[in-house]
Tab-separated table of C-alpha atoms in Angstrom:
chain	number	residue	atom	x	y	z
A	7	UNK	CA	-0.295	0.007	0.456
A	8	UNK	CA	1.276	3.581	-0.896
A	9	UNK	CA	0.224	6.826	0.485
A	10	UNK	CA	0.511	10.209	-2.113
A	11	UNK	CA	1.055	13.425	-0.619
A	12	UNK	CA	-1.877	15.350	1.672
A	13	UNK	CA	-2.933	18.425	1.553
A	14	UNK	CA	-4.511	21.521	4.440
A	15	UNK	CA	-7.656	22.733	3.571
A	16	UNK	CA	-10.954	24.111	5.003
A	17	UNK	CA	-13.659	21.925	6.321
A	18	UNK	CA	-16.808	22.696	4.247
A	19	UNK	CA	-19.462	20.052	3.590
A	20	UNK	CA	-20.607	17.549	5.999
A	21	UNK	CA	-19.024	17.341	9.958
A	22	UNK	CA	-18.108	14.139	9.757
A	23	UNK	CA	-14.865	12.090	8.518
A	24	UNK	CA	-15.017	10.863	5.087
A	25	UNK	CA	-13.158	8.919	3.165
A	26	UNK	CA	-13.418	7.380	-0.930
A	27	UNK	CA	-12.892	3.975	-2.100
A	28	UNK	CA	-12.357	3.459	-6.276
A	29	UNK	CA	-12.298	0.314	-7.535
A	30	UNK	CA	-10.250	0.832	-10.663
A	31	UNK	CA	-8.710	-2.898	-11.335
A	32	UNK	CA	-11.393	-3.424	-14.508
A	33	UNK	CA	-9.986	-4.735	-17.564
A	34	UNK	CA	-12.621	-2.231	-19.397
A	35	UNK	CA	-13.491	-5.619	-21.898
A	36	UNK	CA	-16.776	-3.784	-23.123
A	37	UNK	CA	-14.722	-0.344	-24.792
A	38	UNK	CA	-12.206	-2.915	-26.133
A	39	UNK	CA	-8.248	-2.450	-26.787
A	40	UNK	CA	-5.743	-3.520	-24.979
A	41	UNK	CA	-5.585	0.060	-22.653
A	42	UNK	CA	-8.161	-1.157	-19.885
A	43	UNK	CA	-11.175	2.004	-20.270
A	44	UNK	CA	-9.387	4.120	-16.488
A	45	UNK	CA	-6.104	4.110	-17.892
A	46	UNK	CA	-7.383	5.604	-21.491
A	47	UNK	CA	-5.560	8.929	-22.597
A	48	UNK	CA	-8.906	11.915	-23.541
A	49	UNK	CA	-7.151	14.975	-24.542
A	50	UNK	CA	-3.974	13.613	-23.434
A	51	UNK	CA	-5.104	12.879	-19.949
A	52	UNK	CA	-5.490	9.337	-18.430
A	53	UNK	CA	-9.540	9.426	-17.750
A	54	UNK	CA	-8.937	8.213	-13.624
A	55	UNK	CA	-6.990	11.482	-13.694
A	56	UNK	CA	-9.817	13.227	-14.454
A	57	UNK	CA	-11.869	11.644	-11.096
A	58	UNK	CA	-9.255	11.463	-8.766
A	59	UNK	CA	-8.953	15.300	-9.723
A	60	UNK	CA	-13.362	15.775	-8.971
A	61	UNK	CA	-12.656	13.683	-5.516
A	62	UNK	CA	-9.343	16.075	-4.536
A	63	UNK	CA	-11.441	19.130	-5.230
A	64	UNK	CA	-13.179	17.915	-2.284
A	65	UNK	CA	-11.353	19.296	0.541
A	66	UNK	CA	-13.641	16.967	3.385
A	67	UNK	CA	-12.822	14.149	1.184
A	68	UNK	CA	-9.376	12.911	3.756
A	69	UNK	CA	-8.616	9.772	1.750
A	70	UNK	CA	-9.215	8.427	-1.466
A	71	UNK	CA	-7.825	4.814	-1.501
A	72	UNK	CA	-7.681	3.427	-5.122
A	73	UNK	CA	-7.294	-0.447	-5.819
A	74	UNK	CA	-5.734	-1.178	-8.940
A	75	UNK	CA	-3.996	-4.380	-10.350
A	76	UNK	CA	-0.269	-5.365	-9.787
A	77	UNK	CA	-0.002	-5.170	-13.725
A	78	UNK	CA	-1.231	-1.392	-13.339
A	79	UNK	CA	0.459	-0.217	-10.307
A	80	UNK	CA	3.787	1.657	-12.207
A	81	UNK	CA	1.408	3.483	-14.417
A	82	UNK	CA	-1.063	4.450	-11.484
A	83	UNK	CA	2.156	5.504	-9.545
A	84	UNK	CA	3.196	7.801	-12.291
A	85	UNK	CA	-0.316	9.317	-13.364
A	86	UNK	CA	-0.302	10.494	-9.492
A	87	UNK	CA	3.121	12.014	-9.637
A	88	UNK	CA	2.495	13.761	-13.439
A	89	UNK	CA	-0.812	15.141	-11.970
A	90	UNK	CA	0.142	15.945	-8.453
A	91	UNK	CA	-2.708	14.200	-7.412
A	92	UNK	CA	-2.785	14.289	-3.286
A	93	UNK	CA	-4.519	12.541	-0.164
A	94	UNK	CA	-4.516	9.360	-2.445
A	95	UNK	CA	-3.326	5.729	-1.427
A	96	UNK	CA	-3.183	2.878	-3.653
A	97	UNK	CA	-3.837	-0.794	-2.914
A	98	UNK	CA	-3.482	-3.734	-4.778
A	99	UNK	CA	-7.354	-4.481	-6.491
A	100	UNK	CA	-8.865	-7.926	-6.695
A	101	UNK	CA	-10.349	-10.664	-9.067
A	102	UNK	CA	-13.683	-9.228	-8.785
A	103	UNK	CA	-15.175	-5.412	-8.423
A	104	UNK	CA	-16.552	-6.025	-4.518
A	105	UNK	CA	-12.779	-7.961	-3.556
A	106	UNK	CA	-11.494	-4.845	-4.816
A	107	UNK	CA	-13.557	-2.373	-3.238
A	108	UNK	CA	-12.863	-4.729	-0.025
A	109	UNK	CA	-9.743	-4.435	-0.245
A	110	UNK	CA	-9.629	-0.357	-0.254
A	111	UNK	CA	-12.300	-0.947	3.087
A	112	UNK	CA	-9.509	-2.986	4.559
A	113	UNK	CA	-7.017	-0.579	4.277
A	114	UNK	CA	-9.451	2.347	5.890
A	115	UNK	CA	-10.210	-0.199	8.943
A	116	UNK	CA	-6.411	-0.886	9.591
A	117	UNK	CA	-6.456	-4.065	8.453
A	118	UNK	CA	-4.268	-3.806	5.221
A	119	UNK	CA	-0.115	-4.804	6.258
A	120	UNK	CA	1.523	-1.409	6.665
A	121	UNK	CA	-1.929	0.559	6.764
A	122	UNK	CA	-1.691	3.808	8.715
A	123	UNK	CA	-5.222	5.553	7.136
A	124	UNK	CA	-7.719	7.029	9.438
A	125	UNK	CA	-11.302	4.828	9.788
A	126	UNK	CA	-14.117	7.190	8.360
A	127	UNK	CA	-17.179	7.408	9.691
A	128	UNK	CA	-18.404	7.526	5.946
A	129	UNK	CA	-17.221	6.012	3.262
A	130	UNK	CA	-18.035	6.962	-0.363
A	131	UNK	CA	-17.793	4.457	-2.822
A	132	UNK	CA	-17.225	5.488	-6.782
A	133	UNK	CA	-16.261	4.362	-9.893
A	134	UNK	CA	-12.794	5.217	-11.701
A	135	UNK	CA	-14.649	5.810	-14.971
A	136	UNK	CA	-16.786	8.230	-14.087
A	137	UNK	CA	-15.236	11.792	-13.633
A	138	UNK	CA	-17.908	14.487	-13.856
A	139	UNK	CA	-18.792	13.938	-10.323
A	140	UNK	CA	-20.296	17.100	-8.432
A	141	UNK	CA	-19.471	18.561	-4.852
A	142	UNK	CA	-22.930	18.722	-4.399
A	143	UNK	CA	-24.318	15.009	-4.849
A	144	UNK	CA	-21.012	14.037	-2.938
A	145	UNK	CA	-23.657	16.027	0.120
A	146	UNK	CA	-25.896	14.440	-0.650
A	147	UNK	CA	-24.966	10.745	-0.322
A	148	UNK	CA	-23.307	11.328	2.242
A	149	UNK	CA	-25.183	13.702	4.535
A	150	UNK	CA	-27.827	10.580	3.480
A	151	UNK	CA	-25.452	7.764	5.164
A	152	UNK	CA	-25.298	9.201	7.749
A	153	UNK	CA	-28.831	9.305	8.851
A	154	UNK	CA	-29.798	6.153	7.555
A	155	UNK	CA	-26.096	4.099	7.116
A	156	UNK	CA	-26.232	3.493	3.248
A	157	UNK	CA	-27.057	5.615	0.343
A	158	UNK	CA	-26.705	6.228	-3.280
A	159	UNK	CA	-27.374	8.230	-6.321
A	160	UNK	CA	-30.094	7.105	-8.768
A	161	UNK	CA	-31.533	7.801	-11.891
A	162	UNK	CA	-34.869	7.632	-14.486
A	163	UNK	CA	-34.213	4.305	-16.477
A	164	UNK	CA	-34.150	5.649	-20.624
A	165	UNK	CA	-34.731	2.049	-21.749
A	166	UNK	CA	-37.377	-0.639	-20.599
A	167	UNK	CA	-36.529	-3.586	-18.514
A	168	UNK	CA	-37.657	-6.809	-19.914
A	169	UNK	CA	-37.063	-10.245	-18.188
A	170	UNK	CA	-36.782	-12.933	-21.331
A	171	UNK	CA	-38.350	-16.206	-20.855
A	172	UNK	CA	-35.634	-19.895	-21.565
A	173	UNK	CA	-36.850	-20.120	-25.071
A	174	UNK	CA	-35.787	-16.859	-25.954
A	175	UNK	CA	-39.856	-15.090	-25.811
A	176	UNK	CA	-40.656	-12.079	-23.899
A	177	UNK	CA	-41.719	-13.332	-20.514
A	178	UNK	CA	-42.270	-10.139	-18.757
A	179	UNK	CA	-41.739	-6.073	-18.774
A	180	UNK	CA	-40.549	-4.207	-15.355
A	181	UNK	CA	-42.764	-0.542	-15.630
A	182	UNK	CA	-40.358	2.275	-15.899
A	183	UNK	CA	-42.218	4.481	-13.367
A	184	UNK	CA	-41.583	2.142	-10.961
A	185	UNK	CA	-37.912	1.647	-11.013
A	186	UNK	CA	-34.854	3.406	-11.123
A	187	UNK	CA	-31.473	2.981	-12.239
A	188	UNK	CA	-29.213	2.562	-9.960
A	189	UNK	CA	-25.887	4.856	-10.013
A	190	UNK	CA	-22.719	6.536	-8.511
A	191	UNK	CA	-21.314	7.837	-6.065
A	192	UNK	CA	-22.945	5.830	-3.052
A	193	UNK	CA	-21.802	6.350	0.640
A	194	UNK	CA	-22.013	4.532	3.704
A	195	UNK	CA	-21.547	4.421	7.308
A	196	UNK	CA	-17.921	2.847	7.709
A	197	UNK	CA	-18.703	0.388	10.092
A	198	UNK	CA	-22.381	-0.877	8.033
A	199	UNK	CA	-20.725	-1.480	4.388
A	200	UNK	CA	-17.031	-3.030	6.046
A	201	UNK	CA	-19.165	-5.553	8.024
A	202	UNK	CA	-21.252	-6.363	5.229
A	203	UNK	CA	-18.466	-6.849	3.115
A	204	UNK	CA	-16.407	-9.144	5.775
A	205	UNK	CA	-20.054	-11.539	5.842
A	206	UNK	CA	-20.373	-10.840	2.254
A	207	UNK	CA	-20.503	-14.715	0.807
A	208	UNK	CA	-17.625	-15.679	-2.205
A	209	UNK	CA	-21.138	-15.735	-4.503
A	210	UNK	CA	-21.668	-12.219	-4.122
A	211	UNK	CA	-18.118	-10.871	-3.716
A	212	UNK	CA	-17.300	-12.964	-6.944
A	213	UNK	CA	-20.830	-12.232	-9.116
A	214	UNK	CA	-22.650	-9.099	-7.152
A	215	UNK	CA	-22.222	-5.376	-8.713
A	216	UNK	CA	-24.597	-3.193	-6.275
A	217	UNK	CA	-22.773	-2.349	-2.964
A	218	UNK	CA	-26.391	-1.002	-1.083
A	219	UNK	CA	-27.421	-4.946	-1.901
A	220	UNK	CA	-25.340	-5.908	0.261
A	221	UNK	CA	-25.512	-3.048	3.255
A	222	UNK	CA	-29.754	-4.862	2.636
A	223	UNK	CA	-28.645	-8.199	2.329
A	224	UNK	CA	-25.996	-8.438	5.650
A	225	UNK	CA	-26.847	-5.858	7.297
A	226	UNK	CA	-30.637	-5.065	7.243
A	227	UNK	CA	-29.553	-1.514	6.095
A	228	UNK	CA	-32.191	0.330	3.256
A	229	UNK	CA	-30.276	3.147	1.451
A	230	UNK	CA	-31.981	6.575	1.090
A	231	UNK	CA	-31.844	7.056	-2.688
A	232	UNK	CA	-31.071	10.756	-4.135
A	233	UNK	CA	-31.985	11.583	-6.930
A	234	UNK	CA	-28.665	12.188	-9.314
A	235	UNK	CA	-28.065	14.713	-12.118
A	236	UNK	CA	-28.116	14.167	-15.369
A	237	UNK	CA	-24.284	13.304	-16.011
A	238	UNK	CA	-23.274	11.049	-13.649
A	239	UNK	CA	-22.551	8.640	-17.024
A	240	UNK	CA	-20.379	5.822	-16.424
A	241	UNK	CA	-17.271	4.982	-19.354
A	242	UNK	CA	-18.227	1.922	-21.271
A	243	UNK	CA	-17.725	2.590	-24.762
A	244	UNK	CA	-15.632	4.130	-27.381
A	245	UNK	CA	-16.993	7.158	-28.050
A	246	UNK	CA	-16.330	8.742	-24.279
A	247	UNK	CA	-19.236	11.275	-23.534
A	248	UNK	CA	-17.968	14.425	-21.944
A	249	UNK	CA	-20.457	16.162	-19.177
A	250	UNK	CA	-23.690	16.410	-20.393
A	251	UNK	CA	-27.630	14.734	-20.472
A	252	UNK	CA	-30.103	14.471	-23.067
A	253	UNK	CA	-31.180	13.704	-27.145
A	254	UNK	CA	-31.773	14.330	-30.836
A	255	UNK	CA	-32.145	14.180	-34.611
A	256	UNK	CA	-31.591	16.154	-37.230
A	257	UNK	CA	-29.791	18.688	-39.817
A	258	UNK	CA	-27.236	21.722	-38.908
A	259	UNK	CA	-23.457	20.341	-38.067
A	260	UNK	CA	-21.298	23.130	-36.721
A	261	UNK	CA	-17.614	23.509	-36.334
A	262	UNK	CA	-15.716	24.815	-33.601
A	263	UNK	CA	-12.240	24.723	-34.895
A	264	UNK	CA	-9.578	26.626	-32.466
A	265	UNK	CA	-12.140	28.871	-30.891
A	266	UNK	CA	-14.186	30.175	-33.762
A	267	UNK	CA	-17.334	28.665	-34.828
A	268	UNK	CA	-18.391	28.016	-38.177
A	269	UNK	CA	-21.585	27.704	-39.402
A	270	UNK	CA	-21.423	24.446	-42.091
A	271	UNK	CA	-25.006	25.410	-43.612
A	272	UNK	CA	-25.807	27.058	-46.844
A	273	UNK	CA	-27.949	29.881	-45.336
A	274	UNK	CA	-29.289	30.570	-42.186
A	275	UNK	CA	-32.556	29.230	-42.827
A	276	UNK	CA	-32.481	26.131	-40.258
A	277	UNK	CA	-30.860	28.816	-37.092
A	278	UNK	CA	-34.115	30.765	-38.333
A	279	UNK	CA	-36.592	28.488	-37.965
A	280	UNK	CA	-34.947	27.874	-34.179
A	281	UNK	CA	-35.701	30.941	-33.213
A	282	UNK	CA	-39.033	31.778	-34.457
A	283	UNK	CA	-39.510	28.261	-32.645
A	284	UNK	CA	-41.027	26.744	-36.159
A	285	UNK	CA	-38.700	23.566	-35.349
A	286	UNK	CA	-39.088	20.784	-33.560
A	287	UNK	CA	-37.231	17.132	-33.272
A	288	UNK	CA	-34.259	18.857	-34.321
A	289	UNK	CA	-30.715	17.740	-34.537
A	290	UNK	CA	-27.425	20.297	-33.753
A	291	UNK	CA	-24.165	18.761	-33.264
A	292	UNK	CA	-21.136	20.927	-32.680
A	293	UNK	CA	-17.767	19.352	-33.944
A	294	UNK	CA	-15.420	20.514	-31.958
A	295	UNK	CA	-11.339	20.245	-33.149
A	296	UNK	CA	-8.922	20.057	-30.497
A	297	UNK	CA	-5.306	20.793	-31.031
A	298	UNK	CA	-4.345	19.091	-28.014
A	299	UNK	CA	-0.698	20.291	-28.513
A	300	UNK	CA	-1.710	24.359	-28.565
A	301	UNK	CA	-5.180	24.027	-26.531
A	302	UNK	CA	-5.511	22.816	-23.056
A	303	UNK	CA	-8.202	21.107	-21.732
A	304	UNK	CA	-9.301	23.644	-18.837
A	305	UNK	CA	-9.354	26.159	-21.912
A	306	UNK	CA	-12.056	24.308	-23.871
A	307	UNK	CA	-13.969	23.388	-20.485
A	308	UNK	CA	-15.691	26.779	-20.203
A	309	UNK	CA	-16.871	26.500	-23.835
A	310	UNK	CA	-18.254	22.990	-23.425
A	311	UNK	CA	-20.380	23.763	-20.053
A	312	UNK	CA	-21.802	26.748	-21.932
A	313	UNK	CA	-22.323	23.699	-24.451
A	314	UNK	CA	-24.590	22.095	-21.988
A	315	UNK	CA	-26.349	25.082	-20.067
A	316	UNK	CA	-27.669	25.938	-23.693
A	317	UNK	CA	-28.823	22.072	-24.676
A	318	UNK	CA	-31.208	22.026	-21.667
A	319	UNK	CA	-32.654	25.295	-22.780
A	320	UNK	CA	-33.057	24.362	-25.900
A	321	UNK	CA	-34.465	20.781	-25.787
A	322	UNK	CA	-37.174	22.870	-24.317
A	323	UNK	CA	-38.200	23.575	-27.693
A	324	UNK	CA	-37.404	20.135	-28.641
A	325	UNK	CA	-34.019	20.466	-29.968
A	326	UNK	CA	-31.394	18.420	-29.167
A	327	UNK	CA	-27.535	19.211	-29.060
A	328	UNK	CA	-24.881	17.133	-28.891
A	329	UNK	CA	-21.077	17.840	-29.555
A	330	UNK	CA	-18.377	15.471	-31.363
A	331	UNK	CA	-14.773	16.240	-30.060
A	332	UNK	CA	-11.643	15.813	-32.509
A	333	UNK	CA	-8.350	15.572	-30.976
A	334	UNK	CA	-5.123	15.762	-33.029
A	335	UNK	CA	-1.655	17.287	-32.568
A	336	UNK	CA	0.172	19.052	-35.799
A	337	UNK	CA	3.109	15.863	-36.167
A	338	UNK	CA	0.221	13.112	-36.467
A	339	UNK	CA	-2.345	13.713	-39.378
A	340	UNK	CA	-2.741	10.187	-39.534
A	341	UNK	CA	-4.224	10.182	-36.727
A	342	UNK	CA	-7.004	13.526	-37.477
A	343	UNK	CA	-7.433	11.482	-40.682
A	344	UNK	CA	-8.334	8.512	-38.001
A	345	UNK	CA	-10.197	10.394	-35.959
A	346	UNK	CA	-12.473	12.070	-37.621
A	347	UNK	CA	-13.878	9.412	-39.037
A	348	UNK	CA	-14.253	7.958	-36.123
A	349	UNK	CA	-16.011	11.448	-35.661
A	350	UNK	CA	-18.175	10.603	-38.931
A	351	UNK	CA	-19.438	7.609	-37.486
A	352	UNK	CA	-20.416	8.797	-33.660
A	353	UNK	CA	-22.355	11.989	-36.271
A	354	UNK	CA	-24.276	9.395	-38.525
A	355	UNK	CA	-25.640	7.438	-35.073
A	356	UNK	CA	-26.640	10.171	-33.042
A	357	UNK	CA	-28.453	10.954	-36.412
A	358	UNK	CA	-29.807	7.550	-36.438
A	359	UNK	CA	-30.527	7.202	-32.488
A	360	UNK	CA	-31.624	9.834	-31.419
A	361	UNK	CA	-30.558	9.248	-28.098
A	362	UNK	CA	-32.424	11.064	-25.721
A	363	UNK	CA	-29.018	10.316	-23.115
A	364	UNK	CA	-26.808	12.131	-24.834
A	365	UNK	CA	-28.024	15.530	-25.473
A	366	UNK	CA	-25.835	17.905	-23.609
A	367	UNK	CA	-23.100	16.136	-24.457
A	368	UNK	CA	-19.587	15.671	-25.782
A	369	UNK	CA	-18.777	12.297	-27.138
A	370	UNK	CA	-14.643	11.919	-28.447
A	371	UNK	CA	-13.577	10.835	-31.490
């Protein structure tokens, strides 16, 4: 177990000791490729670094325990050093998600060899590939966990859940209005979740995925469910969303090249229809080209957040706004051509699928 540098800060947020556990031992099977998705570069920076940055901005989270596989330990050390992440402790991941979380909890309980971390009152469990978690969501789940023993973020179901029969036919369909999708972050009284993991069966450790269920099954603790924002997405595939949340179909494409917005439609009629309110079910796709050598991610983030806010406004008029980001460097035009091809594929899918869950998001080619 390795301990990174610490940082002094103010004491806003819940008036209890809080730590976080970040399981990062996955192999990224659904994403494809040789690199686990948590280590895949986004704008030249590993995805997990953005998640750590989001957590370390919250000064009242005193310790962040990251569980990584032994073969990726050196890579994780290098990321911590390069991006100056603070309050981070590394432990070895287990063979499954639950086993990795259990190893992280052991470090906080003092059961891990050479552990010097204090045991928190409340522990947050979050995904390494959910980089856009905000402090208000963390406050909500931690406060609810303090009062109820366990809490987790939820979102409305986007697709209907069905149960197939043994012969591959429809058996039953769940009412989406009565069910919710369980998301991250989740938070627990440390004693509750640690006791649950210590009692957990080998089957649950091997095949389970839901931490709230373990608290209920082994400690009879009913989690408080907290409505989360639409951007609690998790990276699962090669089209990586950035901030946002909703859907679309249509005809207007704009390019933002080195900060200059260029309208690609031949005339202004489409925009006039938008402002006159005569357009419906309209798709607007912003294509951003980012020279990662000359334009910093922080410079572009302001523009992306403005796009996210604007997407919420125009969605009320049934206009769906997406973004596509094409990254490149001046000395690798072949990679630019490949990224443009991937961007075109993403645009085709957006126009075809009209996925409401992606409105206001930036998809990275």
